[in-house]
Amino acid sequence: MAPRSLYLLAVLLFSANLFAGVGFAAAAEGPEDKGL
């Protein structure tokens, strides 16, 4: 596998984990406060 593919895969995994973390934090604090 090309290094570029590995880099893109790592970026996708990182962004997915970051988005999930932010979503979990928002849900923990309360959806009403975030206007969701």
N, CA, C and O atoms as a Tripos MOL2 file, in Angstrom:
@<TRIPOS>MOLECULE
protein
  144   143    36     0     0
PROTEIN
NO_CHARGES

@<TRIPOS>ATOM
      1 N           0.8510   -1.2030    0.0000 N.3       1 MET1
      2 CA          0.0000    0.0000    0.0000 C.3       1 MET1
      3 C           0.8830    1.2490    0.0000 C.2       1 MET1
      4 O           1.9100    1.3040    0.6770 O.2       1 MET1
      5 N           0.4640    2.2310   -0.7640 N.am      2 ALA2
      6 CA          1.2650    3.4550   -0.8720 C.3       2 ALA2
      7 C           1.2020    4.2640    0.4220 C.2       2 ALA2
      8 O           0.1720    4.2820    1.0960 O.2       2 ALA2
      9 N           2.3040    4.9310    0.7690 N.am      3 PRO3
     10 CA          2.3410    5.7530    1.9940 C.3       3 PRO3
     11 C           1.2340    6.8030    2.0020 C.2       3 PRO3
     12 O           0.6850    7.1220    3.0570 O.2       3 PRO3
     13 N           0.9030    7.3450    0.8150 N.am      4 ARG4
     14 CA         -0.1400    8.3710    0.7580 C.3       4 ARG4
     15 C          -1.4800    7.7870    1.1990 C.2       4 ARG4
     16 O          -2.2630    8.4540    1.8760 O.2       4 ARG4
     17 N          -1.7350    6.5510    0.8140 N.am      5 SER5
     18 CA         -2.9840    5.9100    1.2150 C.3       5 SER5
     19 C          -3.0270    5.7320    2.7320 C.2       5 SER5
     20 O          -4.0650    5.9380    3.3610 O.2       5 SER5
     21 N          -1.8980    5.3500    3.3050 N.am      6 LEU6
     22 CA         -1.8340    5.1860    4.7610 C.3       6 LEU6
     23 C          -2.0530    6.5260    5.4540 C.2       6 LEU6
     24 O          -2.7180    6.5950    6.4880 O.2       6 LEU6
     25 N          -1.4920    7.5860    4.8840 N.am      7 TYR7
     26 CA         -1.6410    8.9160    5.4680 C.3       7 TYR7
     27 C          -3.1010    9.3540    5.4220 C.2       7 TYR7
     28 O          -3.6340    9.8740    6.4020 O.2       7 TYR7
     29 N          -3.7410    9.1390    4.2740 N.am      8 LEU8
     30 CA         -5.1500    9.5200    4.1450 C.3       8 LEU8
     31 C          -6.0140    8.7120    5.1070 C.2       8 LEU8
     32 O          -6.9520    9.2380    5.7060 O.2       8 LEU8
     33 N          -5.6900    7.4300    5.2500 N.am      9 LEU9
     34 CA         -6.4530    6.5790    6.1580 C.3       9 LEU9
     35 C          -6.3040    7.0630    7.5980 C.2       9 LEU9
     36 O          -7.2750    7.0950    8.3540 O.2       9 LEU9
     37 N          -5.0790    7.4400    7.9720 N.am     10 ALA10
     38 CA         -4.8300    7.9370    9.3250 C.3      10 ALA10
     39 C          -5.5980    9.2330    9.5730 C.2      10 ALA10
     40 O          -6.1560    9.4330   10.6520 O.2      10 ALA10
     41 N          -5.6250   10.1080    8.5770 N.am     11 VAL11
     42 CA         -6.3550   11.3800    8.7070 C.3      11 VAL11
     43 C          -7.8520   11.1190    8.8680 C.2      11 VAL11
     44 O          -8.5160   11.7580    9.6840 O.2      11 VAL11
     45 N          -8.3750   10.1770    8.0860 N.am     12 LEU12
     46 CA         -9.8030    9.8620    8.1810 C.3      12 LEU12
     47 C         -10.1400    9.2970    9.5570 C.2      12 LEU12
     48 O         -11.1500    9.6710   10.1540 O.2      12 LEU12
     49 N          -9.2990    8.4000   10.0580 N.am     13 LEU13
     50 CA         -9.5450    7.8140   11.3770 C.3      13 LEU13
     51 C          -9.4610    8.8800   12.4650 C.2      13 LEU13
     52 O         -10.2750    8.8970   13.3890 O.2      13 LEU13
     53 N          -8.4680    9.7710   12.3520 N.am     14 PHE14
     54 CA         -8.2980   10.8200   13.3520 C.3      14 PHE14
     55 C          -9.4970   11.7620   13.3540 C.2      14 PHE14
     56 O         -10.0230   12.1010   14.4140 O.2      14 PHE14
     57 N          -9.9320   12.1840   12.1610 N.am     15 SER15
     58 CA        -11.0620   13.1040   12.0650 C.3      15 SER15
     59 C         -12.3380   12.4340   12.5750 C.2      15 SER15
     60 O         -13.1690   13.0730   13.2200 O.2      15 SER15
     61 N         -12.4830   11.1480   12.2810 N.am     16 ALA16
     62 CA        -13.6750   10.4300   12.7400 C.3      16 ALA16
     63 C         -13.6890   10.3420   14.2630 C.2      16 ALA16
     64 O         -14.7270   10.5580   14.8900 O.2      16 ALA16
     65 N         -12.5380   10.0260   14.8600 N.am     17 ASN17
     66 CA        -12.4420    9.9380   16.3190 C.3      17 ASN17
     67 C         -12.6520   11.3050   16.9640 C.2      17 ASN17
     68 O         -13.2980   11.4120   18.0060 O.2      17 ASN17
     69 N         -12.1050   12.3480   16.3430 N.am     18 LEU18
     70 CA        -12.2540   13.6970   16.8800 C.3      18 LEU18
     71 C         -13.7190   14.1130   16.8400 C.2      18 LEU18
     72 O         -14.2410   14.6660   17.8080 O.2      18 LEU18
     73 N         -14.3830   13.8420   15.7090 N.am     19 PHE19
     74 CA        -15.7950   14.2020   15.5690 C.3      19 PHE19
     75 C         -16.6470   13.4350   16.5780 C.2      19 PHE19
     76 O         -17.5700   13.9930   17.1710 O.2      19 PHE19
     77 N         -16.3300   12.1490   16.7700 N.am     20 ALA20
     78 CA        -17.0770   11.3280   17.7260 C.3      20 ALA20
     79 C         -16.8640   11.8530   19.1420 C.2      20 ALA20
     80 O         -17.7970   11.8810   19.9460 O.2      20 ALA20
     81 N         -15.6320   12.2700   19.4460 N.am     21 GLY21
     82 CA        -15.3300   12.7990   20.7730 C.3      21 GLY21
     83 C         -16.0930   14.0840   21.0450 C.2      21 GLY21
     84 O         -16.6390   14.2740   22.1310 O.2      21 GLY21
     85 N         -16.1290   14.9680   20.0490 N.am     22 VAL22
     86 CA        -16.8520   16.2370   20.2030 C.3      22 VAL22
     87 C         -18.3480   15.9680   20.3460 C.2      22 VAL22
     88 O         -19.0150   16.5910   21.1720 O.2      22 VAL22
     89 N         -18.8700   15.0510   19.5540 N.am     23 GLY23
     90 CA        -20.2910   14.7210   19.6280 C.3      23 GLY23
     91 C         -20.6460   14.1180   20.9780 C.2      23 GLY23
     92 O         -21.6970   14.4260   21.5410 O.2      23 GLY23
     93 N         -19.7720   13.2570   21.5040 N.am     24 PHE24
     94 CA        -20.0110   12.6320   22.8020 C.3      24 PHE24
     95 C         -19.9950   13.6840   23.9070 C.2      24 PHE24
     96 O         -20.8190   13.6400   24.8210 O.2      24 PHE24
     97 N         -19.0580   14.6280   23.8230 N.am     25 ALA25
     98 CA        -18.9600   15.6830   24.8330 C.3      25 ALA25
     99 C         -20.2130   16.5560   24.7920 C.2      25 ALA25
    100 O         -20.7420   16.9360   25.8370 O.2      25 ALA25
    101 N         -20.6840   16.8730   23.5920 N.am     26 ALA26
    102 CA        -21.8790   17.7040   23.4510 C.3      26 ALA26
    103 C         -23.0970   16.9660   24.0140 C.2      26 ALA26
    104 O         -23.9400   17.5720   24.6760 O.2      26 ALA26
    105 N         -23.1870   15.6680   23.7520 N.am     27 ALA27
    106 CA        -24.3130   14.8790   24.2480 C.3      27 ALA27
    107 C         -24.2570   14.7760   25.7700 C.2      27 ALA27
    108 O         -25.2950   14.7830   26.4320 O.2      27 ALA27
    109 N         -23.0480   14.6790   26.3240 N.am     28 ALA28
    110 CA        -22.8900   14.5580   27.7700 C.3      28 ALA28
    111 C         -23.3080   15.8560   28.4650 C.2      28 ALA28
    112 O         -23.8910   15.8280   29.5490 O.2      28 ALA28
    113 N         -23.0050   16.9990   27.8270 N.am     29 GLU29
    114 CA        -23.3530   18.2880   28.4270 C.3      29 GLU29
    115 C         -24.8420   18.5860   28.2580 C.2      29 GLU29
    116 O         -25.4250   19.3170   29.0590 O.2      29 GLU29
    117 N         -25.4510   18.0270   27.2260 N.am     30 GLY30
    118 CA        -26.8790   18.2380   27.0170 C.3      30 GLY30
    119 C         -27.1520   18.8340   25.6510 C.2      30 GLY30
    120 O         -26.6440   19.9100   25.3370 O.2      30 GLY30
    121 N         -27.9510   18.1520   24.8250 N.am     31 PRO31
    122 CA        -28.2810   18.6360   23.4750 C.3      31 PRO31
    123 C         -29.0000   19.9770   23.4970 C.2      31 PRO31
    124 O         -28.8580   20.7670   22.5630 O.2      31 PRO31
    125 N         -29.7690   20.2470   24.5450 N.am     32 GLU32
    126 CA        -30.5290   21.4970   24.6000 C.3      32 GLU32
    127 C         -29.6030   22.7090   24.6270 C.2      32 GLU32
    128 O         -29.8990   23.7360   24.0160 O.2      32 GLU32
    129 N         -28.4710   22.5860   25.3440 N.am     33 ASP33
    130 CA        -27.5490   23.7110   25.4630 C.3      33 ASP33
    131 C         -26.8610   24.0150   24.1400 C.2      33 ASP33
    132 O         -26.4480   25.1470   23.8920 O.2      33 ASP33
    133 N         -26.7390   22.9800   23.2790 N.am     34 LYS34
    134 CA        -26.0280   23.1740   22.0170 C.3      34 LYS34
    135 C         -26.9900   23.5720   20.9030 C.2      34 LYS34
    136 O         -26.5500   23.9170   19.8060 O.2      34 LYS34
    137 N         -28.2980   23.5300   21.1650 N.am     35 GLY35
    138 CA        -29.2630   23.9040   20.1490 C.3      35 GLY35
    139 C         -29.3960   22.8550   19.0650 C.2      35 GLY35
    140 O         -29.7380   23.1750   17.9260 O.2      35 GLY35
    141 N         -29.1280   21.6010   19.4090 N.am     36 LEU36
    142 CA        -29.2350   20.5320   18.4110 C.3      36 LEU36
    143 C         -30.6500   19.9590   18.4220 C.2      36 LEU36
    144 O         -30.9530   19.0460   17.6540 O.2      36 LEU36
@<TRIPOS>BOND
     1     1     2 1
     2     2     3 1
     3     3     4 2
     4     3     5 am
     5     5     6 1
     6     6     7 1
     7     7     8 2
     8     7     9 am
     9     9    10 1
    10    10    11 1
    11    11    12 2
    12    11    13 am
    13    13    14 1
    14    14    15 1
    15    15    16 2
    16    15    17 am
    17    17    18 1
    18    18    19 1
    19    19    20 2
    20    19    21 am
    21    21    22 1
    22    22    23 1
    23    23    24 2
    24    23    25 am
    25    25    26 1
    26    26    27 1
    27    27    28 2
    28    27    29 am
    29    29    30 1
    30    30    31 1
    31    31    32 2
    32    31    33 am
    33    33    34 1
    34    34    35 1
    35    35    36 2
    36    35    37 am
    37    37    38 1
    38    38    39 1
    39    39    40 2
    40    39    41 am
    41    41    42 1
    42    42    43 1
    43    43    44 2
    44    43    45 am
    45    45    46 1
    46    46    47 1
    47    47    48 2
    48    47    49 am
    49    49    50 1
    50    50    51 1
    51    51    52 2
    52    51    53 am
    53    53    54 1
    54    54    55 1
    55    55    56 2
    56    55    57 am
    57    57    58 1
    58    58    59 1
    59    59    60 2
    60    59    61 am
    61    61    62 1
    62    62    63 1
    63    63    64 2
    64    63    65 am
    65    65    66 1
    66    66    67 1
    67    67    68 2
    68    67    69 am
    69    69    70 1
    70    70    71 1
    71    71    72 2
    72    71    73 am
    73    73    74 1
    74    74    75 1
    75    75    76 2
    76    75    77 am
    77    77    78 1
    78    78    79 1
    79    79    80 2
    80    79    81 am
    81    81    82 1
    82    82    83 1
    83    83    84 2
    84    83    85 am
    85    85    86 1
    86    86    87 1
    87    87    88 2
    88    87    89 am
    89    89    90 1
    90    90    91 1
    91    91    92 2
    92    91    93 am
    93    93    94 1
    94    94    95 1
    95    95    96 2
    96    95    97 am
    97    97    98 1
    98    98    99 1
    99    99   100 2
   100    99   101 am
   101   101   102 1
   102   102   103 1
   103   103   104 2
   104   103   105 am
   105   105   106 1
   106   106   107 1
   107   107   108 2
   108   107   109 am
   109   109   110 1
   110   110   111 1
   111   111   112 2
   112   111   113 am
   113   113   114 1
   114   114   115 1
   115   115   116 2
   116   115   117 am
   117   117   118 1
   118   118   119 1
   119   119   120 2
   120   119   121 am
   121   121   122 1
   122   122   123 1
   123   123   124 2
   124   123   125 am
   125   125   126 1
   126   126   127 1
   127   127   128 2
   128   127   129 am
   129   129   130 1
   130   130   131 1
   131   131   132 2
   132   131   133 am
   133   133   134 1
   134   134   135 1
   135   135   136 2
   136   135   137 am
   137   137   138 1
   138   138   139 1
   139   139   140 2
   140   139   141 am
   141   141   142 1
   142   142   143 1
   143   143   144 2
@<TRIPOS>SUBSTRUCTURE
     1 MET1         2 RESIDUE 1 A MET
     2 ALA2         6 RESIDUE 1 A ALA
     3 PRO3        10 RESIDUE 1 A PRO
     4 ARG4        14 RESIDUE 1 A ARG
     5 SER5        18 RESIDUE 1 A SER
     6 LEU6        22 RESIDUE 1 A LEU
     7 TYR7        26 RESIDUE 1 A TYR
     8 LEU8        30 RESIDUE 1 A LEU
     9 LEU9        34 RESIDUE 1 A LEU
    10 ALA10       38 RESIDUE 1 A ALA
    11 VAL11       42 RESIDUE 1 A VAL
    12 LEU12       46 RESIDUE 1 A LEU
    13 LEU13       50 RESIDUE 1 A LEU
    14 PHE14       54 RESIDUE 1 A PHE
    15 SER15       58 RESIDUE 1 A SER
    16 ALA16       62 RESIDUE 1 A ALA
    17 ASN17       66 RESIDUE 1 A ASN
    18 LEU18       70 RESIDUE 1 A LEU
    19 PHE19       74 RESIDUE 1 A PHE
    20 ALA20       78 RESIDUE 1 A ALA
    21 GLY21       82 RESIDUE 1 A GLY
    22 VAL22       86 RESIDUE 1 A VAL
    23 GLY23       90 RESIDUE 1 A GLY
    24 PHE24       94 RESIDUE 1 A PHE
    25 ALA25       98 RESIDUE 1 A ALA
    26 ALA26      102 RESIDUE 1 A ALA
    27 ALA27      106 RESIDUE 1 A ALA
    28 ALA28      110 RESIDUE 1 A ALA
    29 GLU29      114 RESIDUE 1 A GLU
    30 GLY30      118 RESIDUE 1 A GLY
    31 PRO31      122 RESIDUE 1 A PRO
    32 GLU32      126 RESIDUE 1 A GLU
    33 ASP33      130 RESIDUE 1 A ASP
    34 LYS34      134 RESIDUE 1 A LYS
    35 GLY35      138 RESIDUE 1 A GLY
    36 LEU36      142 RESIDUE 1 A LEU
